[in-house]
Coordinates of C-alpha atoms in Angstrom, one line a residue:
M22 CA -13.2 -8.9 47.9
A23 CA -13.0 -5.9 50.1
A24 CA -13.0 -3.6 47.0
D25 CA -15.8 -5.5 45.5
S26 CA -17.9 -5.3 48.6
T27 CA -17.0 -1.6 49.2
F28 CA -17.8 -0.3 45.7
G29 CA -21.0 -2.4 45.2
D30 CA -22.4 -1.3 48.5
E31 CA -21.6 2.3 47.9
L32 CA -23.3 2.4 44.4
D33 CA -26.3 0.5 45.8
S34 CA -26.7 2.8 48.7
A35 CA -26.3 6.0 46.6
T36 CA -28.8 4.7 44.1
E37 CA -31.3 3.8 46.7
T38 CA -31.0 7.4 48.2
Y39 CA -31.2 8.8 44.7
L40 CA -34.3 7.1 43.7
T41 CA -36.0 7.9 47.0
R42 CA -35.7 11.6 46.4
L43 CA -36.2 11.4 42.7
T44 CA -39.7 9.6 43.6
D45 CA -40.2 12.1 46.2
C46 CA -39.9 15.0 43.6
V47 CA -42.0 13.6 40.9
A48 CA -44.8 12.4 43.4
L49 CA -45.5 16.0 44.4
L50 CA -46.8 16.7 41.0
P51 CA -50.3 15.6 41.8
A52 CA -50.2 17.5 45.0
V53 CA -49.2 20.7 43.5
L54 CA -51.8 20.7 40.9
T55 CA -54.6 19.8 43.5
Q56 CA -53.3 22.6 45.6
Y57 CA -53.4 25.2 42.6
A58 CA -57.0 23.9 41.9
T59 CA -58.0 24.6 45.3
D60 CA -56.0 27.8 45.7
T61 CA -54.1 26.4 48.7
D62 CA -50.4 26.7 49.3
Y63 CA -48.9 25.4 46.1
E64 CA -46.2 27.8 46.0
S65 CA -44.5 26.2 49.1
T66 CA -44.8 22.6 47.3
Y67 CA -43.4 24.1 44.2
A68 CA -40.3 25.4 46.4
E69 CA -39.9 21.9 47.8
I70 CA -39.8 20.5 44.3
G71 CA -37.0 22.9 43.4
E72 CA -35.1 22.0 46.6
I73 CA -35.5 18.1 45.9
E74 CA -34.5 18.7 42.2
S75 CA -31.4 20.5 43.3
E76 CA -30.5 17.5 45.8
C77 CA -31.2 15.1 43.0
D78 CA -28.7 16.9 40.8
Q79 CA -26.0 16.6 43.6
L80 CA -26.7 12.8 44.3
N81 CA -26.6 12.3 40.4
R82 CA -23.1 13.8 40.5
T83 CA -21.9 11.8 43.4
I84 CA -23.0 8.7 41.6
N85 CA -21.3 9.7 38.3
G86 CA -18.2 10.3 40.3
T87 CA -18.4 6.9 42.0
I88 CA -18.6 5.1 38.7
T89 CA -16.1 7.2 36.7
N90 CA -13.4 7.7 39.3
A91 CA -13.2 4.1 40.3
G92 CA -10.6 2.1 38.4
P93 CA -10.5 -1.7 37.9
D94 CA -8.9 -2.4 41.1
E95 CA -11.4 -0.5 43.1
I96 CA -14.3 -1.8 41.3
G97 CA -13.3 -5.4 41.6
L98 CA -14.3 -8.5 39.6
L99 CA -17.7 -8.8 41.1
N100 CA -18.7 -5.4 39.7
S101 CA -17.0 -5.8 36.4
R102 CA -20.3 -5.3 34.6
V103 CA -20.5 -1.8 36.0
H104 CA -16.9 -1.2 34.8
F105 CA -17.7 -2.4 31.2
N106 CA -20.9 -0.6 31.0
A107 CA -19.7 2.7 32.7
S108 CA -20.5 5.0 29.9
E109 CA -24.1 3.5 29.3
L110 CA -24.7 3.7 33.1
I111 CA -23.6 7.6 33.1
D112 CA -26.2 8.1 30.3
F113 CA -28.8 6.1 32.2
Y114 CA -28.3 7.9 35.3
G115 CA -28.6 11.1 33.3
T116 CA -32.0 10.0 32.1
L117 CA -33.1 9.5 35.7
D118 CA -32.3 13.1 36.3
V119 CA -34.3 14.5 33.5
T120 CA -37.5 13.4 35.4
A121 CA -36.6 15.7 38.3
N122 CA -35.9 18.5 35.8
L123 CA -39.1 18.2 34.0
T124 CA -41.1 18.0 37.2
E125 CA -39.7 21.3 38.1
R126 CA -40.2 22.7 34.8
I127 CA -43.9 21.6 34.8
T128 CA -44.5 23.5 38.1
Q129 CA -42.4 26.5 37.0
E130 CA -44.7 26.8 33.8
L131 CA -47.8 26.4 36.0
L132 CA -46.8 29.2 38.1
M133 CA -46.0 31.4 35.1
M134 CA -48.9 30.6 33.0
R135 CA -51.6 30.1 35.6
P136 CA -54.0 28.1 33.6
P137 CA -57.7 28.1 34.5
H138 CA -58.4 25.0 36.4
D139 CA -62.3 24.8 36.2
N140 CA -62.4 22.8 32.9
A141 CA -62.0 19.2 31.5
C142 CA -58.3 20.0 30.2
F143 CA -57.0 20.7 33.7
D144 CA -58.8 17.7 34.9
G145 CA -57.0 15.6 32.3
L146 CA -53.6 17.1 33.4
Q147 CA -54.5 15.9 37.0
E148 CA -55.3 12.4 35.7
M149 CA -51.9 12.4 33.9
A150 CA -50.1 13.4 37.0
A151 CA -51.9 10.6 39.0
E152 CA -51.0 8.1 36.2
I153 CA -47.3 9.1 36.3
E154 CA -47.3 8.7 40.1
S155 CA -48.7 5.3 39.8
G156 CA -45.7 4.1 37.8
L157 CA -43.1 5.5 40.4
P158 CA -42.9 2.5 42.7
A159 CA -42.4 0.2 39.7
V160 CA -39.7 2.4 38.3
E161 CA -37.8 2.7 41.5
T162 CA -37.8 -0.9 42.2
C163 CA -36.9 -1.6 38.7
V164 CA -33.8 0.8 38.8
V165 CA -32.7 -0.4 42.3
Q166 CA -32.7 -4.0 41.5
F167 CA -31.1 -3.5 38.1
I168 CA -28.1 -1.7 39.6
R169 CA -27.8 -4.5 42.4
A170 CA -28.0 -7.1 39.7
M171 CA -25.3 -5.4 37.9
S172 CA -23.0 -6.1 40.9
Q173 CA -24.2 -9.6 41.7
T174 CA -23.6 -11.4 38.5
D175 CA -24.7 -14.9 40.3
E176 CA -28.2 -13.8 41.3
P177 CA -30.9 -13.8 38.6
T178 CA -33.1 -10.5 38.6
D179 CA -36.5 -10.5 37.0
L180 CA -37.7 -6.9 36.1
T181 CA -40.3 -7.8 33.5
E182 CA -43.4 -7.0 35.8
E183 CA -42.1 -3.6 36.8
I184 CA -41.1 -2.7 33.0
E185 CA -44.7 -3.6 31.8
T186 CA -46.1 -1.6 34.7
V187 CA -44.0 1.5 33.4
R188 CA -45.0 0.8 29.8
A189 CA -48.7 0.7 30.7
M190 CA -48.4 3.9 32.4
E191 CA -46.8 5.7 29.6
S192 CA -49.4 4.3 27.2
A193 CA -52.3 5.6 29.4
C194 CA -50.5 8.9 29.4
D195 CA -50.5 8.9 25.7
D196 CA -54.4 8.5 25.6
L197 CA -54.9 11.2 28.2
R198 CA -52.5 13.7 26.2
N199 CA -54.7 13.1 23.0
D200 CA -57.8 13.6 25.0
I201 CA -56.8 16.7 26.4
I202 CA -55.6 18.2 23.0
S203 CA -58.7 17.1 21.5
T204 CA -60.9 18.7 24.2
A205 CA -59.0 22.0 24.0
F206 CA -59.4 22.3 20.3
A207 CA -63.2 21.1 20.1
E208 CA -65.9 23.3 18.7
D209 CA -66.8 24.6 22.1
A210 CA -63.1 25.0 22.8
I211 CA -62.1 26.5 26.0
D212 CA -59.7 29.5 26.2
Q213 CA -56.3 29.3 25.4
P214 CA -56.0 25.8 24.0
L215 CA -52.5 26.0 23.0
M216 CA -51.8 26.5 26.7
Y217 CA -53.3 23.2 27.4
R218 CA -51.6 21.7 24.4
E219 CA -48.2 22.7 25.9
F220 CA -48.9 21.4 29.3
A221 CA -50.4 18.0 27.9
I222 CA -47.0 17.6 25.8
L223 CA -44.9 18.5 28.8
F224 CA -46.7 15.9 31.0
D225 CA -46.3 13.4 28.3
E226 CA -42.6 14.1 27.9
L227 CA -42.2 13.4 31.6
A228 CA -44.1 10.0 31.0
N229 CA -41.9 9.2 28.0
T230 CA -38.7 10.0 30.1
I231 CA -39.7 7.5 32.7
E232 CA -40.4 4.8 30.0
D233 CA -36.7 5.7 28.5
I234 CA -35.5 4.6 31.9
T235 CA -36.8 1.1 31.6
D236 CA -36.0 1.0 27.9
K237 CA -32.1 1.8 28.7
I238 CA -32.3 -1.0 31.3
V239 CA -33.6 -3.4 28.6
I240 CA -30.9 -2.3 26.3
I241 CA -28.0 -2.8 28.8
A242 CA -29.5 -5.9 30.2
S243 CA -29.7 -7.4 26.8
N244 CA -25.9 -8.3 27.0
E245 CA -25.9 -9.4 30.7
P246 CA -26.9 -12.8 31.6
G247 CA -29.3 -13.2 34.5
I248 CA -31.2 -9.7 34.2
I249 CA -34.5 -10.6 32.7
T250 CA -36.5 -7.8 31.2
E251 CA -38.9 -9.4 28.8
P252 CA -41.3 -12.2 29.3
Q253 CA -39.9 -15.4 28.6
P254 CA -41.3 -17.8 25.9
E255 CA -43.3 -20.7 27.1
S256 CA -41.7 -23.9 26.6

């Protein structure tokens, strides 16, 4: 029983820490855009994003090691679902890490390309960033509860609300992406429409990756009783 408790507690704690820092990283995206638009100290925020992204890489490697280096004896019966889904979970955590990577990439592009910010397209990018930020609490809660449920087979966990919130965020970002691109290439187009198209696609890739996280939860949970990821049909 001690092995069950030690492994499960270690994985839970590492995941909580990782998700907190991952959320911290992505949540800085609206701030760096606002600072860039107002010509305040956005470069220090960019540096902070890079530091957190590196920290997330290290935390991700630690979690991967926790899963891959533990044998059946260390994992114990209570966490057997983690053992049986080890390769899927490694891939899952890899998708999580992409969100930090994309956030850093977006801010790198911002500093290199320095798009004009006094137009509707940049406003749209700020709206996309705010929409992405709004989905972060749901994905953080969803991931932490999912990993906990994987090691607590006797406790049902309902993740449907969080998953629906993330899906709604991604759908809203699709609409905003289309609006930005349409505006950029309208008859009274602003300068450098391809630049705004690239940024809109990058932001949308970030939103899609966040939805991919919950999609992977749905797939893994489909074979695991007690983890509810879709609304139950009314009886």
